[in-house]
Coordinates of C-alpha atoms (C1' of nucleotides) in Angstrom, one line a residue:
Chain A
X1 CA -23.8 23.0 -4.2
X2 CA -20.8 23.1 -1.8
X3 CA -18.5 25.6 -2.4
X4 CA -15.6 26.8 -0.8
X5 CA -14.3 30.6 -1.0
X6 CA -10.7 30.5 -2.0
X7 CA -9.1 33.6 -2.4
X8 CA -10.1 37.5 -2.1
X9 CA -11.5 37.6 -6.0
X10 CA -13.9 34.7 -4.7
X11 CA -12.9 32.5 -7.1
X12 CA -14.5 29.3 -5.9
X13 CA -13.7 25.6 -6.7
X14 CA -15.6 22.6 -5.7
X15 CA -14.8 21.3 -2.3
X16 CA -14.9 17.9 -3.5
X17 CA -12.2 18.4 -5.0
X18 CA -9.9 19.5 -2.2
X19 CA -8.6 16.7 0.3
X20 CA -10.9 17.2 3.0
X21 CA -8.0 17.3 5.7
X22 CA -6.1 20.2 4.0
X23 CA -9.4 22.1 3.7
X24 CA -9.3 23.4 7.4
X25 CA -5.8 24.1 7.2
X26 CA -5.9 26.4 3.7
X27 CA -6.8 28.8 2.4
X28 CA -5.8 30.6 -1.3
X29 CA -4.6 33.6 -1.4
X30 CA -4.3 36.2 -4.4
X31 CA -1.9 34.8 -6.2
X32 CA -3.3 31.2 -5.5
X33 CA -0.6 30.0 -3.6
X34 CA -1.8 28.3 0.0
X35 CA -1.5 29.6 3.1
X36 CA -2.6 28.1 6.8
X37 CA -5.5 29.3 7.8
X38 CA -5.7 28.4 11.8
X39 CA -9.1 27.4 13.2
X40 CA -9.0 28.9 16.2
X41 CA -9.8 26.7 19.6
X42 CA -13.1 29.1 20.1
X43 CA -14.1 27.3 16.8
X44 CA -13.0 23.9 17.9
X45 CA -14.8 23.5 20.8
X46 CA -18.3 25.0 19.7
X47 CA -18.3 22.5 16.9
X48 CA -19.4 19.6 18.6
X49 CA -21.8 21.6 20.3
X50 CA -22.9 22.5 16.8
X51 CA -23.2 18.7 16.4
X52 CA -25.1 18.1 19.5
X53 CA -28.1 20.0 18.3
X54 CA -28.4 19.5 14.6
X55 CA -28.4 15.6 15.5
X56 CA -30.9 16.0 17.7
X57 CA -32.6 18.5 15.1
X58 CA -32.5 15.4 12.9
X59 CA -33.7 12.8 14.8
X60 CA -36.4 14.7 15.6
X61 CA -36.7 15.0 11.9
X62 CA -36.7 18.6 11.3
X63 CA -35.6 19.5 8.5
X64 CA -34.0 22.4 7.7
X65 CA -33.3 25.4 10.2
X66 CA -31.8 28.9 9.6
X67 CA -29.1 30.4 11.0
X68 CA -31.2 32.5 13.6
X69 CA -33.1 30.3 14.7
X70 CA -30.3 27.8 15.6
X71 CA -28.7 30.2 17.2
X72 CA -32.1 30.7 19.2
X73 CA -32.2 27.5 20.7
X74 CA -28.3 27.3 21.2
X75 CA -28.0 30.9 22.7
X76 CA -25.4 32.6 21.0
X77 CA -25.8 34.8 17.6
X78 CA -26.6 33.9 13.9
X79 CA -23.3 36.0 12.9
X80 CA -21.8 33.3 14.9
X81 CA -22.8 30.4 13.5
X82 CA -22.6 31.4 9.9
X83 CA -19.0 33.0 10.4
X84 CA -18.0 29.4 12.3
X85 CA -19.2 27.7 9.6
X86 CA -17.9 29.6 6.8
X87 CA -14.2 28.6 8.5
X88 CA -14.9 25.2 6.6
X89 CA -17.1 25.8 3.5
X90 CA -20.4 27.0 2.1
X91 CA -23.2 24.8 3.5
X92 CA -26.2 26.6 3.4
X93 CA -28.6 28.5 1.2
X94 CA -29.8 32.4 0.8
X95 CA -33.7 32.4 1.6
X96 CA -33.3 29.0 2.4
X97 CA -31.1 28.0 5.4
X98 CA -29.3 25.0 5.9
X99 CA -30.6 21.3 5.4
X100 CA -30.3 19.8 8.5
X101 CA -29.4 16.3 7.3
X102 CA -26.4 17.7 5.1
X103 CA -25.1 20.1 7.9
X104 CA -25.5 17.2 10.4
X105 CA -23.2 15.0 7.9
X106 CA -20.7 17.7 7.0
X107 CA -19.8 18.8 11.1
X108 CA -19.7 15.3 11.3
X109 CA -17.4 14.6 8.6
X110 CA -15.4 17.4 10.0
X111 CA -15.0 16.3 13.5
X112 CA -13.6 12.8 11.8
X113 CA -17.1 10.9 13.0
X114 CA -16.6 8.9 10.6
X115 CA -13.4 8.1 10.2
X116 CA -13.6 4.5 11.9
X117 CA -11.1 6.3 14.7
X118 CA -9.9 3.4 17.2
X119 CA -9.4 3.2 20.7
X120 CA -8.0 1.4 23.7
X121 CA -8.8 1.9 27.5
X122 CA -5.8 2.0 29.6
X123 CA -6.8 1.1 33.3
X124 CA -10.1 -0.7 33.7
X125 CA -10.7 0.4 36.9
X126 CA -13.9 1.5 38.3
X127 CA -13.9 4.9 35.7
X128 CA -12.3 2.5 32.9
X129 CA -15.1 0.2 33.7
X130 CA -18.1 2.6 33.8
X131 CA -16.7 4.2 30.5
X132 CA -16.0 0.6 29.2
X133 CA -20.2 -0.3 30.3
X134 CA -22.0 3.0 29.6
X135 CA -20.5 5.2 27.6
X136 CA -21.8 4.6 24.1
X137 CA -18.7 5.7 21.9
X138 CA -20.0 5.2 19.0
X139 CA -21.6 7.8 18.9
X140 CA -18.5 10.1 18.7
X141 CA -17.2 7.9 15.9
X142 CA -14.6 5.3 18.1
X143 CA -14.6 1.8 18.5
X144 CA -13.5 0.5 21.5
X145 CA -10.3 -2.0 20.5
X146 CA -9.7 -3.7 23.9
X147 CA -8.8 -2.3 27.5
X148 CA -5.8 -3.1 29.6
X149 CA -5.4 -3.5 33.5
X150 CA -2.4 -4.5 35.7
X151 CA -4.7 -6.0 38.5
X152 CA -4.7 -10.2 37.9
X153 CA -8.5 -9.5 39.7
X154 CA -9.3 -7.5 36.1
X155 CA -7.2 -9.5 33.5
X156 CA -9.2 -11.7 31.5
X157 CA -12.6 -10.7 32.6
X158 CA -15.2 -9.6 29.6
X159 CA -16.8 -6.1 30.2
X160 CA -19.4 -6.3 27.6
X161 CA -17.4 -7.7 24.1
X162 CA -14.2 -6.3 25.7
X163 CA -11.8 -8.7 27.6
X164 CA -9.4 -7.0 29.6
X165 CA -5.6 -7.7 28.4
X166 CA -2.8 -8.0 31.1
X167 CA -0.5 -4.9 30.9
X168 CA 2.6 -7.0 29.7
X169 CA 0.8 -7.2 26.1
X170 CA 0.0 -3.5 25.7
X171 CA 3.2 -3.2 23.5
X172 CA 3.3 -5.8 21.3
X173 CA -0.8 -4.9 21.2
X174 CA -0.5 -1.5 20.4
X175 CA 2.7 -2.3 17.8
X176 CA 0.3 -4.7 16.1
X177 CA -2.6 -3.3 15.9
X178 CA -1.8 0.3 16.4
X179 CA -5.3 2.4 17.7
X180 CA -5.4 6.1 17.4
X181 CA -6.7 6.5 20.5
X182 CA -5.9 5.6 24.1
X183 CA -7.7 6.6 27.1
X184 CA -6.3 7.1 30.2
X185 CA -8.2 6.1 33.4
X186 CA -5.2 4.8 35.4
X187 CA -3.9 6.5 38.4
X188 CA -2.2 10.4 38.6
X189 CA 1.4 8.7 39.2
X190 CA 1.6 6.3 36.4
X191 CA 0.1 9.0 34.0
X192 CA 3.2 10.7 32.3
X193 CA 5.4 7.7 31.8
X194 CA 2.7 5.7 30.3
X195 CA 1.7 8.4 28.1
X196 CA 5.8 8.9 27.3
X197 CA 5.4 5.1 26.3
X198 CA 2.5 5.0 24.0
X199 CA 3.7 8.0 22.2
X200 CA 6.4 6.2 21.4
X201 CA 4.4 3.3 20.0
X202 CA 3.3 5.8 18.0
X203 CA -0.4 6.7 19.5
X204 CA -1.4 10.7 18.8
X205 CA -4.4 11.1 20.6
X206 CA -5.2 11.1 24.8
X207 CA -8.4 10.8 26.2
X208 CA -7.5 11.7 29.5
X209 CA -9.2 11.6 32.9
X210 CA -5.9 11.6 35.2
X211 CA -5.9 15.0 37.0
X212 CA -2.2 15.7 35.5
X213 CA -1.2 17.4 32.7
X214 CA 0.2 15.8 29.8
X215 CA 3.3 16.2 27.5
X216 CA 5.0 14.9 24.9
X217 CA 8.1 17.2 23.7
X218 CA 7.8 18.7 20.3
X219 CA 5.6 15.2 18.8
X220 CA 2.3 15.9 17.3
X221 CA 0.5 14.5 19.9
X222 CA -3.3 15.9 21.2
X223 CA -4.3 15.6 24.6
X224 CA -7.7 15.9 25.8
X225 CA -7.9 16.0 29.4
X226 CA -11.1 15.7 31.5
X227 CA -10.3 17.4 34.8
X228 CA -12.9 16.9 37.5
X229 CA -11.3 18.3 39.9
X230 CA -11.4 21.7 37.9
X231 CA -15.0 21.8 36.5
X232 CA -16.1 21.1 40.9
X233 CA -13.8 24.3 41.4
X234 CA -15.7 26.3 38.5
X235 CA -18.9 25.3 40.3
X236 CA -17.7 26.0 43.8
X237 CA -16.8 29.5 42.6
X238 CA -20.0 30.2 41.0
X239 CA -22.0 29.1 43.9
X240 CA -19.7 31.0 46.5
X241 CA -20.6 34.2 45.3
X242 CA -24.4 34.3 45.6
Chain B
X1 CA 0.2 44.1 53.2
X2 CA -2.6 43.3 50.9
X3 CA -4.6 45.6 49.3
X4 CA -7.1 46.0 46.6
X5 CA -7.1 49.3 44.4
X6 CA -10.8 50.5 44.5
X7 CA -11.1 53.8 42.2
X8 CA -9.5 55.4 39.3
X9 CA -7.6 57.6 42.1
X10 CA -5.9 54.2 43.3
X11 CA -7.3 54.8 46.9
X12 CA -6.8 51.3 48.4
X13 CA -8.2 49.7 51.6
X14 CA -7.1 46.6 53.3
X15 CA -8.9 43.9 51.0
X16 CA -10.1 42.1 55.0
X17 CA -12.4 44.9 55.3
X18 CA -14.4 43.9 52.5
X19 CA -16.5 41.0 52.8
X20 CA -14.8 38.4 50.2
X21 CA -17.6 37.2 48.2
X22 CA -18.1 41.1 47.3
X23 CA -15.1 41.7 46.2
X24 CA -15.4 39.6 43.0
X25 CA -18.6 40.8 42.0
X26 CA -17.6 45.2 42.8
X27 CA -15.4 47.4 42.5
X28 CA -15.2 51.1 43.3
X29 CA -15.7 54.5 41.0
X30 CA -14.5 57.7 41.4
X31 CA -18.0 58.7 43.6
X32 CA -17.5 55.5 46.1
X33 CA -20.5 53.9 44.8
X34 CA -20.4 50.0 44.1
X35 CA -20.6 49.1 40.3
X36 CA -20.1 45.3 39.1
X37 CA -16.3 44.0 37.7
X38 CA -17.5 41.2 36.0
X39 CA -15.3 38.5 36.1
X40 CA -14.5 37.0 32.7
X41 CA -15.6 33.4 32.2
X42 CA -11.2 33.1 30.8
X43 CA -10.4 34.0 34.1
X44 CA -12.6 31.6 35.7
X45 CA -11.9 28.6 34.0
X46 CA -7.7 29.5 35.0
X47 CA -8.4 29.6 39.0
X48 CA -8.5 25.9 39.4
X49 CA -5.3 25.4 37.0
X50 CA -3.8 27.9 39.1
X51 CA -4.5 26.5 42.2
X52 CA -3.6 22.8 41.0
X53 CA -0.2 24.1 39.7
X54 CA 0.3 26.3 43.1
X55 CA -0.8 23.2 45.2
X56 CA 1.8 21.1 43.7
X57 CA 4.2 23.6 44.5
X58 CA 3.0 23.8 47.4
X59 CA 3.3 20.2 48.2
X60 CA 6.9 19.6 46.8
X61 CA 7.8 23.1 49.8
X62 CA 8.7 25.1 47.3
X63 CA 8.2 28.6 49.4
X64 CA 7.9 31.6 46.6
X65 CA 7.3 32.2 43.1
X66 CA 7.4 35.1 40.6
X67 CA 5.0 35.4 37.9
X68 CA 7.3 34.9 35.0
X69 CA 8.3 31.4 36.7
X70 CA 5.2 30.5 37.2
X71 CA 4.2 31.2 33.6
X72 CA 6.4 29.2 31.9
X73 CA 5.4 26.0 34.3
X74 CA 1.8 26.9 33.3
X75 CA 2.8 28.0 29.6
X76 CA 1.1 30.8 29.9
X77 CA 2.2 34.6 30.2
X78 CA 3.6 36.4 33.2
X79 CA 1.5 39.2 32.4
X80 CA -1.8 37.4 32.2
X81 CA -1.2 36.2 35.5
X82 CA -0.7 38.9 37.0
X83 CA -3.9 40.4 35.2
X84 CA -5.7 37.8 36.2
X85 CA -4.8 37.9 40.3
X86 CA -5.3 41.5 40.1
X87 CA -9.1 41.0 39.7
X88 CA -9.3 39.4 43.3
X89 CA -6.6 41.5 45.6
X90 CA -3.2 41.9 45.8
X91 CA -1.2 38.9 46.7
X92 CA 2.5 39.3 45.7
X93 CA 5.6 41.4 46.5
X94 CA 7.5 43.5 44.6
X95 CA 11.2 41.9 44.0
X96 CA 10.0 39.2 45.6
X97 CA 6.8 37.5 43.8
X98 CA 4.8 35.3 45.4
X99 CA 4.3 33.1 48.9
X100 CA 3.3 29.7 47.4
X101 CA 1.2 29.0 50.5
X102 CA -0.5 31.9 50.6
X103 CA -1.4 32.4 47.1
X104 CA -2.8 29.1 47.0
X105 CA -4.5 29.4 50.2
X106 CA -5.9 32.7 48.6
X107 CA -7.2 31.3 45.5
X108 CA -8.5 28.1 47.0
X109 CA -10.7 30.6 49.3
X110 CA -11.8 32.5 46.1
X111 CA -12.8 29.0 44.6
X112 CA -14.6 28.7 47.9
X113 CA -12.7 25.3 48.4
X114 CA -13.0 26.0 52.3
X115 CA -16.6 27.2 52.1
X116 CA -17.7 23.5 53.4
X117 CA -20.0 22.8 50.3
X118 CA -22.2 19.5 50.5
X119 CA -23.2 17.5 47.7
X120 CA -25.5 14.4 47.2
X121 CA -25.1 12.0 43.9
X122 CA -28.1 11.2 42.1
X123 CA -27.6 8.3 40.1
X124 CA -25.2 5.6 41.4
X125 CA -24.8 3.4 38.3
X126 CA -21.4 2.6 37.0
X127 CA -20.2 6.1 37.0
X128 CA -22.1 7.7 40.2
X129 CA -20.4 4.1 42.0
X130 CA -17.0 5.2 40.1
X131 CA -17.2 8.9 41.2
X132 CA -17.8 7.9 45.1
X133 CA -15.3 5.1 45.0
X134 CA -12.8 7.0 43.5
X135 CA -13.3 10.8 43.1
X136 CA -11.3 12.5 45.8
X137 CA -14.3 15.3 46.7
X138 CA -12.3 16.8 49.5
X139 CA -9.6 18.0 47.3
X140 CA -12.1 20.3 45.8
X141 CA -13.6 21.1 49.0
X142 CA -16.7 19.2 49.2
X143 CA -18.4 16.5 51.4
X144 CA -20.4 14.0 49.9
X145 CA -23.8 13.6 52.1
X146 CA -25.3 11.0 50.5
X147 CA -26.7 9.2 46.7
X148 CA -29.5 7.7 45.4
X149 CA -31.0 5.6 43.1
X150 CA -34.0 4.1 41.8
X151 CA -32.4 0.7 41.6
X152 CA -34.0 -2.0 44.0
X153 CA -30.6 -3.6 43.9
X154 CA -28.7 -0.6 45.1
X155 CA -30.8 0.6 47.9
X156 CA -28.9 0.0 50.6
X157 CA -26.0 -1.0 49.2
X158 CA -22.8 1.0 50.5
X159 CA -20.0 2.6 48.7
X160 CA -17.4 3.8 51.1
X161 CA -19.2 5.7 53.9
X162 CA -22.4 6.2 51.8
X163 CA -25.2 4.3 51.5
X164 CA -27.5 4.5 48.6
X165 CA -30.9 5.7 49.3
X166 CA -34.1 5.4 47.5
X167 CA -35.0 8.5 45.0
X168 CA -38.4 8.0 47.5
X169 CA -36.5 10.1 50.2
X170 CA -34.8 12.4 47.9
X171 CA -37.2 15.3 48.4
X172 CA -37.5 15.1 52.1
X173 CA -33.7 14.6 52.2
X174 CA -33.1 18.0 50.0
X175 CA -35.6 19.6 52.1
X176 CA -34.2 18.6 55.4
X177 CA -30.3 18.6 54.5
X178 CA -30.0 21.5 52.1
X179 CA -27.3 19.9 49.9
X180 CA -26.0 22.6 47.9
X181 CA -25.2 20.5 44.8
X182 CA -26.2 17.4 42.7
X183 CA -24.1 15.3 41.0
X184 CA -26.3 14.2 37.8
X185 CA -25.6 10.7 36.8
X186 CA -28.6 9.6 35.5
X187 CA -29.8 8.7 32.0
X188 CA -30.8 11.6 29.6
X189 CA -34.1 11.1 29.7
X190 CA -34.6 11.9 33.1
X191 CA -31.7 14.5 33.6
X192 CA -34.3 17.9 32.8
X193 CA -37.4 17.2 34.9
X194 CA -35.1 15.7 38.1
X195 CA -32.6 19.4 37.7
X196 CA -36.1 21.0 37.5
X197 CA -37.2 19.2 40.7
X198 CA -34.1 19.8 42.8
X199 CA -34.0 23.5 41.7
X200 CA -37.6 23.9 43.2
X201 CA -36.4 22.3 45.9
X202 CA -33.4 24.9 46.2
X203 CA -30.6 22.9 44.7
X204 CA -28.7 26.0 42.8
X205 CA -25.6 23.9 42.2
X206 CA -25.5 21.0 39.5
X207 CA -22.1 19.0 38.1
X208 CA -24.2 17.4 35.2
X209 CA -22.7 14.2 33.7
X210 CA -25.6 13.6 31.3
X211 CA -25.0 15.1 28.0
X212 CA -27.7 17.4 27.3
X213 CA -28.1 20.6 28.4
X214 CA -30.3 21.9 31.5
X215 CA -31.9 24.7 32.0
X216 CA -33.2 26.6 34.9
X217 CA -35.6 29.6 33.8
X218 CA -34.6 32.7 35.3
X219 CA -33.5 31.1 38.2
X220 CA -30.1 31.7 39.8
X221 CA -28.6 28.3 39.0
X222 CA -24.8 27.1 37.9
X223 CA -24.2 24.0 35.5
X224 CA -21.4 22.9 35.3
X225 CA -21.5 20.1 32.2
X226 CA -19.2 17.1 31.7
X227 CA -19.4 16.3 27.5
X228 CA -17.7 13.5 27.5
X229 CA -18.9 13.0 23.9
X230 CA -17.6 16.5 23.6
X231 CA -14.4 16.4 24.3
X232 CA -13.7 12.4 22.6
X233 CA -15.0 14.6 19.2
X234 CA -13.0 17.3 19.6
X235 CA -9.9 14.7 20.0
X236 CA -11.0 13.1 17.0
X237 CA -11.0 16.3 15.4
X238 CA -7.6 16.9 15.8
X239 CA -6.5 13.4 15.3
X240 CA -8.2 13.7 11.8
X241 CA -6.4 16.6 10.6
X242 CA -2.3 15.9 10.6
Chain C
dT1 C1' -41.5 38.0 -8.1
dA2 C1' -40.8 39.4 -3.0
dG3 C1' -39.1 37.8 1.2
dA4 C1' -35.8 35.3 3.5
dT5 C1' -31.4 34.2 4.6
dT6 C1' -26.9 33.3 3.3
dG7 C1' -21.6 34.3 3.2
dT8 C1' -18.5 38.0 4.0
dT9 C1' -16.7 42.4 5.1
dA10 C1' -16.5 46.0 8.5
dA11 C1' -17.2 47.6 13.2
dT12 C1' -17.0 46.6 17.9
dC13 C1' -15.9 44.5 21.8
dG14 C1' -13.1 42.0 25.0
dA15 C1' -9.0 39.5 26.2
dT16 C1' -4.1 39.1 26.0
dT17 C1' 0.4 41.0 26.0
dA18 C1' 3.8 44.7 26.6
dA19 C1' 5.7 48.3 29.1
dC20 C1' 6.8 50.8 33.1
dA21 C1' 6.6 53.4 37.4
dA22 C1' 6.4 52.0 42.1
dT23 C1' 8.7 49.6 45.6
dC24 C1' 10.1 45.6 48.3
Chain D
dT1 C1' 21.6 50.0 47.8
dA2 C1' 20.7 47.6 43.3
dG3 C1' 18.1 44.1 41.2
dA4 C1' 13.9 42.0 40.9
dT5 C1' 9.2 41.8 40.4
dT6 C1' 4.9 43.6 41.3
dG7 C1' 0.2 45.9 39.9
dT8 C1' -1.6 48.7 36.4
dT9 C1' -2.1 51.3 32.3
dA10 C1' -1.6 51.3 27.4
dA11 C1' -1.1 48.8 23.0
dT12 C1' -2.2 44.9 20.4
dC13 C1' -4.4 41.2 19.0
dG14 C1' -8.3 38.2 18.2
dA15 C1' -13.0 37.0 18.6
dT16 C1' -17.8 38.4 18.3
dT17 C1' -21.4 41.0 16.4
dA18 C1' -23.5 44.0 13.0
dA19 C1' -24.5 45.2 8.4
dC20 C1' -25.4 44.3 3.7
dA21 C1' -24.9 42.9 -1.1
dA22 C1' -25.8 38.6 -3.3
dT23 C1' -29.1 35.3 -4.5
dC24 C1' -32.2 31.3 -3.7

DNA sequence: TAGATTGTTAATCGATTAACAATC
DNA sequence: TAGATTGTTAATCGATTAACAATC
């Protein structure tokens, strides 16, 4: 049923049969060889959007939904959806739409949900903490691995199944049990040089609430910065001028 | 010195004569008449990055910059910055660049960071009590008036300055205080029907933490939505694929 | 089957970048 | 002054939307 479009003679193979990783990055041209075909950051970031509603969608059970009429609810344009979608594979059916179920599953798949990702909260302060009690990460696909702290008021106390660890065993932590993740709710000043010293350790992926931004020179390393600061100025703006 | 070009014939007038919050939302045609520049949402999302780069400069007394410097701090082009300034005014020199101060002093008052805005937090749970503990609101311009729960054990209770109030008083609070945002940290469930009550009420301003999104029919209301699920998938996206 | 809806190609629209005359 | 850098117009690039043949 799923198919992916390979090159411009639309040969199609199976997408089952392509590593699921590569698929985003590839496509076949002419002469079969691969090329990289970039998803652009537009994409990106409507996906879990995308996500978002066909989960809801599902747990209200509905069942299967067309193209138009997601784009109804989610206010933006059919063409949209079905040229976003066709950046990773065939999922839908003429005259039919899409089953909701199976699209549901296959964003998730592609946003890694469940790839058992792994996480640890660096700074268990009062945003490490609400994140640590509330935030149900699950749901995104992460398991919350432990949380770290410097203040001896923290260390050793139990926020939900998570004790906090002591800073001094971050390293060997993170060298033993090396998460994917690490989330950053520590303060501004700290920020770079403990991001410098987890890249190291080998850790790709920030979740990070600091209001700095991040680098790490030439690694492969994704940041993902929450800036507060920044969405209160998009809202001050908007309001300003009305 | 600073000057806004109003018409294809590049007749300019002093950009104080024009009341500021106009000057985003017109410009002027050959006839004189007003028409609406729409400001691009791009564009929008860049002030506050520009302002928290220029505010660092700012801070370390660094007294000019040129566009092309500034750009490759920012990682970004000279030319789009330069585009992008020239949609609010002309704020540079030529051989010279740009007065730190004064261009950040100039975008912070286009963010409306000195307009005085007032918000109240409705929620005060782990992350409404992490927001007003933490959350530096004056660097973004705004005062904090007061929060509120439903929570018998945190009426009363304060957090800094603020002391949680009862959701009871929220009405006649809005009604007397005019807040001109909400912070929305309350559970899902009852994020929709409390925006749709504080919009009646003339709330036209919300930073919503929940993550669904609101809606305000017709009405001119701003959002401005924190999806922390969001942005953790579209890390794991990235993480997934290298 | 006929109607509906897909995936994809082509057309349009908008945003970014380049170029340059104006001028500090 | 000469060099530097602006603001703006033009060129390019990319993203969104429209259109439609394919087909369930």
């Amino acid at each position: 049923m799923r198919y992916n479009t390979l090159d411009k003679r639309n040969y199609k193979i199976p997408v089952s049969s392509i590593h699921y990783t590569a698929l985003a990055e590839m496509t076949f041209v002419k002469d079969t060889y691969m090329k990289k075909q970039k998803i652009s950051d537009a994409v990106i970031h409507r996906l879990p959007r995308y996500y978002r509603y066909l989960d809801d969608l599902y747990h209200k059970g509905v069942l299967r939904i067309s193209s138009s009429s997601l784009g109804n609810k989610m206010d933006i344009t059919a063409s949209q959806i079905r040229q976003d979608l066709s950046c990773f594979g065939e999922f839908g059916q003429q005259g039919y739409g899409y089953n909701v179920a199976e699209l549901r599953a296959e964003i998730g798949h592609i946003l890694g949900i469940d790839y058992g990702h792994r996480l640890i909260i660096v700074g268990a302060g009062h945003l490490g903490h609400a994140l640590l009690q509330n935030f149900d990460f699950a749901k995104a696909g992460f398991h919350v691995d432990s949380a770290f702290d410097i203040s001896p008021a923290l260390i050793g106390k139990t926020v939900g199944s998570i004790t906090i660890r002591s800073m001094d065993e971050l390293d060997a932590y993170v060298a033993q049990y090396r998460p994917d993740v690490a989330v950053l709710t520590v303060p501004q000043s700290v920020a770079q040089p403990l991001a410098s010293r987890l890249i190291d350790m080998g850790i790709r992926g920030f979740w990070n609430f600091t209001n700095v931004e991040l680098s790490a020179d030439g690694e492969d390393v994704f940041f993902e910065d929450i800036h507060f600061v920044d969405t209160l100025l998009t809202l001050s703006y908007r309001i300003s001028r009305t």
